[in-house]
Amino acid sequence: MSELVLIANAGDGTISTLRLHREPAPRLELLATSDVGPGVGTFAIDAQRDLVYAAFKGDPAGIATMRLDRGDGQLTELSRRAVDSSLSYLCLGRGGSVLLGASYGGGFASTWPVDGGNPRGVGHLGDPVARVSFANAHCILAHAGHAYVVSLGEDLVAQFSVEADGRLQPLEPPTVAAPAGSGPRHLVIDGRNAYLMTEFSGEALRFEIEDDGGLVRKEAVPAYDPSASLSPSRFGADPVAEHLIWGADLHVAGPWLLCSERSASTIATLPIRDGRLGQAVAFAPTQPQPRGFAVTADGSYVVAVGELATSAALSRVQDDGHLAQLDQIPIGRAANWVRIVS
């Protein structure tokens, strides 16, 4: 069994494609490095059609649609679309027929229809059909006909139904509050639970998902290493200079929730029991300034990168939740986004 690992290298404007080999011993193999554009970061993968949608910076910023060759790992560009402001998050919804994006700097989230009978080619993005404004929108995630926009600047999650054409209809209530000053950042969904990582307080928040798709906030659990002596952060602060909490990414790994924190460069392991979060059982050192990482679908392996590193690290999730590093391989500069394709 092997999977492909795609990594965005913002410093080089490239995406690295790696193969994760499990036998005879787990390791990473670099297959290809594909040019995308300056500051390439977030990307979404349509695994059914082997399409990759990647956001890049520049004047104008944009989204590139690319074809993934699973054999040699190369990405071949199919089309490009300009956007108003660089995007911090991309995801697909409605079975891959709608692309959703969030812009931190632009303070908005948008949707674009994919194909839609357009003769310009497979994966072509049509004109945006929805745009909602929220300060410092850091994440947008589609799930089961709904979409959730995480606003770091307003400490909230906005919630919508996603229509077949990509239009967004607010739920009731239209927003759910995160703790004031927490700086909500990234969101993941597992069954009837949504977990959110905060940037300024370094907490994992749990929300229950109701039948209508609405979120109800439940517990909050610290996800940063207490031995690092970090202080809570705030908007506009320099977390490195002031030694502040700098929460980043999170993913579910079987019975565990893994959360990265950039000031101490750790990945925390929190137990999940019947959806509820417990206190962290481990803090694993990882690549310097780990903005992004990914977990294999079976929850067994983690691939982590760092904004201050030029390599990717492969770790196994142990039965007790600890991470054991197995391999490391050179990639590009300022890596910030990782996705694994089965």
Short mmCIF file of C-alpha atoms in Angstrom, two decimals:
data_model
loop_
_atom_site.label_atom_id
_atom_site.label_comp_id
_atom_site.label_asym_id
_atom_site.label_seq_id
_atom_site.Cartn_x
_atom_site.Cartn_y
_atom_site.Cartn_z
CA MET A 1 0.00 0.00 0.00
CA SER A 2 1.29 3.48 -0.84
CA GLU A 3 -0.16 6.98 -0.83
CA LEU A 4 0.83 10.24 -2.47
CA VAL A 5 1.73 13.23 -0.32
CA LEU A 6 1.45 16.74 -1.79
CA ILE A 7 3.27 19.62 -0.07
CA ALA A 8 3.07 23.33 -0.94
CA ASN A 9 6.43 25.13 -0.69
CA ALA A 10 5.51 28.82 -0.44
CA GLY A 11 9.13 29.97 -0.57
CA ASP A 12 9.75 28.29 -3.92
CA GLY A 13 6.27 28.59 -5.46
CA THR A 14 6.18 24.83 -5.96
CA ILE A 15 4.30 21.71 -4.90
CA SER A 16 6.33 18.61 -4.03
CA THR A 17 4.79 15.20 -4.70
CA LEU A 18 6.05 12.38 -2.51
CA ARG A 19 5.17 8.72 -2.28
CA LEU A 20 4.60 7.25 1.15
CA HIS A 21 5.79 3.65 1.15
CA ARG A 22 4.67 1.40 4.00
CA GLU A 23 6.60 -1.73 3.07
CA PRO A 24 9.16 -3.09 3.73
CA ALA A 25 9.72 -0.10 6.03
CA PRO A 26 7.80 3.20 6.11
CA ARG A 27 9.59 5.94 4.13
CA LEU A 28 9.02 8.94 1.90
CA GLU A 29 10.17 9.16 -1.72
CA LEU A 30 10.28 12.42 -3.68
CA LEU A 31 8.65 11.93 -7.08
CA ALA A 32 8.31 15.42 -8.57
CA THR A 33 8.44 19.14 -7.93
CA SER A 34 5.96 21.20 -9.94
CA ASP A 35 5.96 24.97 -10.45
CA VAL A 36 2.69 26.67 -9.44
CA GLY A 37 3.19 30.32 -8.52
CA PRO A 38 4.62 32.68 -5.90
CA GLY A 39 3.61 31.94 -2.34
CA VAL A 40 1.62 28.84 -3.21
CA GLY A 41 -0.15 27.62 -0.10
CA THR A 42 -3.57 26.10 0.36
CA PHE A 43 -4.80 23.54 -2.16
CA ALA A 44 -7.72 21.14 -2.53
CA ILE A 45 -7.63 17.73 -4.21
CA ASP A 46 -10.38 16.02 -6.19
CA ALA A 47 -9.09 12.46 -5.78
CA GLN A 48 -11.79 11.00 -8.05
CA ARG A 49 -10.65 13.06 -11.04
CA ASP A 50 -7.01 13.61 -9.98
CA LEU A 51 -7.43 17.38 -10.02
CA VAL A 52 -5.60 19.81 -7.75
CA TYR A 53 -6.76 23.39 -7.13
CA ALA A 54 -3.93 25.49 -5.66
CA ALA A 55 -3.97 29.11 -4.52
CA PHE A 56 -0.99 31.37 -5.15
CA LYS A 57 -0.11 34.97 -4.36
CA GLY A 58 0.88 37.73 -6.77
CA ASP A 59 -0.72 40.57 -8.68
CA PRO A 60 -3.23 39.23 -9.28
CA ALA A 61 -3.48 36.35 -6.86
CA GLY A 62 -5.18 33.29 -8.28
CA ILE A 63 -6.12 29.64 -8.31
CA ALA A 64 -4.43 27.13 -10.62
CA THR A 65 -6.24 23.97 -11.70
CA MET A 66 -3.82 21.09 -12.34
CA ARG A 67 -3.95 17.44 -13.35
CA LEU A 68 -2.13 15.02 -11.01
CA ASP A 69 -0.27 12.12 -12.59
CA ARG A 70 -0.31 9.41 -9.93
CA GLY A 71 2.53 7.56 -11.64
CA ASP A 72 5.27 10.19 -11.73
CA GLY A 73 3.72 12.77 -9.38
CA GLN A 74 3.82 15.60 -11.90
CA LEU A 75 1.20 18.36 -11.90
CA THR A 76 0.15 19.66 -15.33
CA GLU A 77 -1.63 23.01 -15.40
CA LEU A 78 -5.07 23.07 -17.05
CA SER A 79 -6.26 26.61 -16.30
CA ARG A 80 -5.91 29.63 -14.01
CA ARG A 81 -8.35 32.04 -12.46
CA ALA A 82 -7.58 35.40 -10.83
CA VAL A 83 -9.04 36.19 -7.39
CA ASP A 84 -9.46 39.48 -5.52
CA SER A 85 -7.07 38.58 -2.70
CA SER A 86 -4.81 35.67 -1.84
CA LEU A 87 -6.55 32.70 -0.27
CA SER A 88 -5.71 31.02 3.03
CA TYR A 89 -7.95 27.94 2.62
CA LEU A 90 -9.52 25.94 -0.20
CA CYS A 91 -11.86 22.96 -0.10
CA LEU A 92 -14.29 21.16 -2.38
CA GLY A 93 -17.99 20.63 -1.72
CA ARG A 94 -21.02 19.12 -3.39
CA GLY A 95 -19.08 16.11 -4.69
CA GLY A 96 -16.39 18.26 -6.25
CA SER A 97 -18.81 20.48 -8.19
CA VAL A 98 -18.12 23.56 -6.01
CA LEU A 99 -14.80 25.03 -4.86
CA LEU A 100 -14.88 27.08 -1.66
CA GLY A 101 -12.16 29.48 -0.54
CA ALA A 102 -11.38 31.79 2.38
CA SER A 103 -9.22 34.91 2.23
CA TYR A 104 -7.53 36.01 5.44
CA GLY A 105 -6.20 39.28 4.04
CA GLY A 106 -9.32 40.03 2.00
CA GLY A 107 -11.73 39.18 4.81
CA PHE A 108 -14.13 37.10 2.72
CA ALA A 109 -15.14 33.61 1.65
CA SER A 110 -16.29 32.73 -1.87
CA THR A 111 -17.51 29.79 -3.93
CA TRP A 112 -16.88 28.90 -7.57
CA PRO A 113 -18.73 26.34 -9.69
CA VAL A 114 -16.48 23.65 -11.17
CA ASP A 115 -17.12 22.73 -14.82
CA GLY A 116 -20.88 23.31 -14.81
CA GLY A 117 -21.10 22.46 -18.50
CA ASN A 118 -18.49 25.07 -19.32
CA PRO A 119 -16.75 24.15 -22.58
CA ARG A 120 -13.39 25.57 -21.43
CA GLY A 121 -12.26 22.27 -19.97
CA VAL A 122 -12.24 19.86 -17.05
CA GLY A 123 -11.77 21.53 -13.70
CA HIS A 124 -12.40 25.02 -15.06
CA LEU A 125 -13.72 27.42 -12.43
CA GLY A 126 -16.69 29.58 -13.32
CA ASP A 127 -17.44 33.03 -11.98
CA PRO A 128 -17.91 33.20 -8.18
CA VAL A 129 -21.53 32.71 -7.15
CA ALA A 130 -21.28 33.57 -3.45
CA ARG A 131 -19.23 35.95 -1.34
CA VAL A 132 -19.58 36.54 2.40
CA SER A 133 -17.48 38.96 4.44
CA PHE A 134 -15.84 38.11 7.78
CA ALA A 135 -12.69 39.66 9.21
CA ASN A 136 -9.59 37.51 8.69
CA ALA A 137 -11.45 34.50 7.34
CA HIS A 138 -8.91 31.74 7.92
CA CYS A 139 -10.76 28.58 6.97
CA ILE A 140 -13.79 27.34 5.06
CA LEU A 141 -14.84 23.72 5.28
CA ALA A 142 -17.65 21.94 3.42
CA HIS A 143 -19.40 18.94 4.94
CA ALA A 144 -22.66 17.13 4.15
CA GLY A 145 -24.21 20.01 2.22
CA HIS A 146 -23.06 22.66 4.67
CA ALA A 147 -20.13 25.07 4.89
CA TYR A 148 -18.39 26.62 7.87
CA VAL A 149 -16.34 29.82 7.67
CA VAL A 150 -13.88 30.39 10.53
CA SER A 151 -13.24 34.08 11.24
CA LEU A 152 -10.10 34.68 13.30
CA GLY A 153 -10.77 38.41 13.39
CA GLU A 154 -14.32 38.08 14.77
CA ASP A 155 -13.85 34.97 16.96
CA LEU A 156 -16.69 33.05 15.32
CA VAL A 157 -17.71 30.31 12.93
CA ALA A 158 -20.31 31.29 10.32
CA GLN A 159 -22.51 28.42 9.14
CA PHE A 160 -24.33 27.92 5.84
CA SER A 161 -26.09 25.41 3.66
CA VAL A 162 -24.48 25.04 0.24
CA GLU A 163 -26.87 25.05 -2.69
CA ALA A 164 -26.24 22.92 -5.79
CA ASP A 165 -24.97 25.97 -7.69
CA GLY A 166 -22.65 27.02 -4.85
CA ARG A 167 -24.80 29.70 -3.28
CA LEU A 168 -24.52 30.00 0.51
CA GLN A 169 -27.65 30.22 2.67
CA PRO A 170 -27.11 31.17 6.34
CA LEU A 171 -28.30 28.73 8.97
CA GLU A 172 -30.13 29.82 12.10
CA PRO A 173 -28.26 31.07 14.02
CA PRO A 174 -25.93 32.30 11.27
CA THR A 175 -22.82 32.31 13.49
CA VAL A 176 -21.46 30.47 16.55
CA ALA A 177 -19.07 32.22 18.91
CA ALA A 178 -15.60 31.06 19.83
CA PRO A 179 -14.06 32.34 23.09
CA ALA A 180 -13.25 36.06 22.87
CA GLY A 181 -9.65 36.67 21.85
CA SER A 182 -8.97 32.99 21.09
CA GLY A 183 -8.29 33.52 17.38
CA PRO A 184 -10.08 30.53 15.78
CA ARG A 185 -8.09 29.20 12.86
CA HIS A 186 -8.61 25.72 11.34
CA LEU A 187 -11.55 23.31 11.56
CA VAL A 188 -11.89 19.56 11.02
CA ILE A 189 -15.01 17.38 11.15
CA ASP A 190 -15.27 13.80 12.39
CA GLY A 191 -18.75 12.29 12.45
CA ARG A 192 -21.06 14.45 14.53
CA ASN A 193 -18.22 16.52 15.97
CA ALA A 194 -16.23 19.49 14.68
CA TYR A 195 -12.87 20.37 16.21
CA LEU A 196 -11.32 23.82 15.92
CA MET A 197 -7.76 24.97 16.66
CA THR A 198 -7.28 28.48 18.03
CA GLU A 199 -4.19 30.52 17.21
CA PHE A 200 -3.97 32.88 20.20
CA SER A 201 -5.09 30.62 23.06
CA GLY A 202 -3.76 27.34 21.62
CA GLU A 203 -6.91 25.40 22.41
CA ALA A 204 -8.82 22.66 20.67
CA LEU A 205 -12.53 23.48 20.75
CA ARG A 206 -15.20 20.85 20.21
CA PHE A 207 -18.58 21.56 18.60
CA GLU A 208 -21.44 19.11 18.21
CA ILE A 209 -23.15 19.11 14.81
CA GLU A 210 -26.93 19.14 15.03
CA ASP A 211 -29.30 17.58 12.50
CA ASP A 212 -29.68 20.86 10.60
CA GLY A 213 -25.90 21.29 10.34
CA GLY A 214 -25.68 23.90 13.09
CA LEU A 215 -22.80 23.85 15.57
CA VAL A 216 -23.09 23.86 19.36
CA ARG A 217 -19.92 24.67 21.28
CA LYS A 218 -18.82 22.19 23.94
CA GLU A 219 -15.45 21.79 25.67
CA ALA A 220 -12.11 23.54 25.15
CA VAL A 221 -8.82 21.74 25.84
CA PRO A 222 -5.27 23.23 25.81
CA ALA A 223 -3.19 21.93 22.89
CA TYR A 224 0.19 23.57 23.55
CA ASP A 225 3.13 22.34 25.60
CA PRO A 226 2.93 23.83 29.14
CA SER A 227 6.66 23.24 29.66
CA ALA A 228 7.38 25.80 26.90
CA SER A 229 6.12 28.63 29.18
CA LEU A 230 4.20 30.35 26.40
CA SER A 231 1.79 33.22 27.05
CA PRO A 232 -1.53 33.83 25.27
CA SER A 233 -1.15 35.80 22.05
CA ARG A 234 -3.24 38.56 20.49
CA PHE A 235 -3.97 40.07 17.12
CA GLY A 236 -0.95 41.86 15.65
CA ALA A 237 1.57 40.41 18.10
CA ASP A 238 4.89 38.81 17.12
CA PRO A 239 4.66 35.34 18.70
CA VAL A 240 8.32 34.54 18.11
CA ALA A 241 9.69 37.77 19.57
CA GLU A 242 7.31 37.69 22.55
CA HIS A 243 7.32 33.90 23.12
CA LEU A 244 3.57 33.57 22.65
CA ILE A 245 1.20 30.73 21.79
CA TRP A 246 0.92 30.25 18.02
CA GLY A 247 -1.60 27.50 17.25
CA ALA A 248 -1.84 26.32 13.66
CA ASP A 249 -3.30 23.09 12.27
CA LEU A 250 -5.21 20.02 13.49
CA HIS A 251 -6.25 16.60 12.19
CA VAL A 252 -7.96 13.50 13.52
CA ALA A 253 -5.83 10.35 13.74
CA GLY A 254 -8.12 7.49 14.75
CA PRO A 255 -8.87 7.94 18.49
CA TRP A 256 -6.62 11.01 18.71
CA LEU A 257 -6.77 14.70 17.76
CA LEU A 258 -3.38 16.07 16.72
CA CYS A 259 -2.73 19.83 16.97
CA SER A 260 0.35 21.81 15.89
CA GLU A 261 1.80 24.84 17.69
CA ARG A 262 4.50 26.91 15.99
CA SER A 263 6.35 28.75 18.76
CA ALA A 264 7.49 25.54 20.48
CA SER A 265 7.29 23.51 17.24
CA THR A 266 5.22 20.67 18.69
CA ILE A 267 2.32 18.43 17.76
CA ALA A 268 0.01 17.73 20.70
CA THR A 269 -1.97 14.50 21.02
CA LEU A 270 -5.42 14.76 22.61
CA PRO A 271 -7.58 11.66 23.19
CA ILE A 272 -11.06 11.46 21.66
CA ARG A 273 -13.55 9.39 23.64
CA ASP A 274 -17.10 9.21 22.29
CA GLY A 275 -16.35 12.46 20.47
CA ARG A 276 -15.27 14.29 23.62
CA LEU A 277 -11.75 15.62 24.04
CA GLY A 278 -9.44 14.72 26.91
CA GLN A 279 -6.28 16.40 28.16
CA ALA A 280 -3.14 16.08 26.02
CA VAL A 281 -1.14 12.90 26.53
CA ALA A 282 1.94 13.88 24.49
CA PHE A 283 3.75 16.79 22.86
CA ALA A 284 6.01 15.65 20.03
CA PRO A 285 8.80 17.87 18.72
CA THR A 286 8.46 18.33 14.97
CA GLN A 287 9.66 20.47 12.04
CA PRO A 288 10.44 24.10 12.96
CA GLN A 289 7.31 26.29 12.89
CA PRO A 290 4.80 23.60 11.82
CA ARG A 291 2.03 25.46 10.05
CA GLY A 292 0.72 22.36 8.28
CA PHE A 293 0.67 18.58 8.53
CA ALA A 294 -1.52 15.70 7.39
CA VAL A 295 -2.60 12.25 8.61
CA THR A 296 -3.18 9.11 6.54
CA ALA A 297 -6.81 8.02 6.19
CA ASP A 298 -6.33 5.13 8.62
CA GLY A 299 -4.78 7.45 11.25
CA SER A 300 -1.49 5.54 11.33
CA TYR A 301 1.03 8.03 9.90
CA VAL A 302 1.70 11.77 10.06
CA VAL A 303 3.60 13.89 7.54
CA ALA A 304 4.65 17.25 8.99
CA VAL A 305 6.45 20.25 7.50
CA GLY A 306 7.70 23.54 8.92
CA GLU A 307 7.85 27.09 7.64
CA LEU A 308 11.48 27.25 8.80
CA ALA A 309 12.44 23.80 7.51
CA THR A 310 13.33 22.39 4.11
CA SER A 311 12.33 18.81 4.84
CA ALA A 312 9.21 16.76 5.55
CA ALA A 313 9.05 14.32 8.47
CA LEU A 314 7.17 11.01 8.56
CA SER A 315 5.99 9.72 11.96
CA ARG A 316 3.92 6.78 13.16
CA VAL A 317 1.06 7.31 15.61
CA GLN A 318 1.75 4.88 18.45
CA ASP A 319 -0.98 3.05 20.33
CA ASP A 320 -0.53 5.42 23.29
CA GLY A 321 -0.79 8.54 21.09
CA HIS A 322 2.91 9.38 21.01
CA LEU A 323 4.50 10.13 17.63
CA ALA A 324 7.61 8.20 16.58
CA GLN A 325 9.57 9.78 13.73
CA LEU A 326 10.56 7.30 11.03
CA ASP A 327 11.92 9.25 8.09
CA GLN A 328 12.78 12.71 6.81
CA ILE A 329 13.23 13.93 3.23
CA PRO A 330 14.24 17.24 1.61
CA ILE A 331 11.49 19.35 -0.01
CA GLY A 332 11.21 23.10 -0.76
CA ARG A 333 11.34 26.28 1.31
CA ALA A 334 8.65 27.60 3.67
CA ALA A 335 6.40 24.56 3.32
CA ASN A 336 2.95 25.27 4.76
CA TRP A 337 0.30 22.86 3.43
CA VAL A 338 0.16 19.05 3.29
CA ARG A 339 -2.46 16.68 1.89
CA ILE A 340 -2.36 12.87 1.46
CA VAL A 341 -4.07 11.10 -1.45
CA SER A 342 -4.96 7.40 -1.22
#
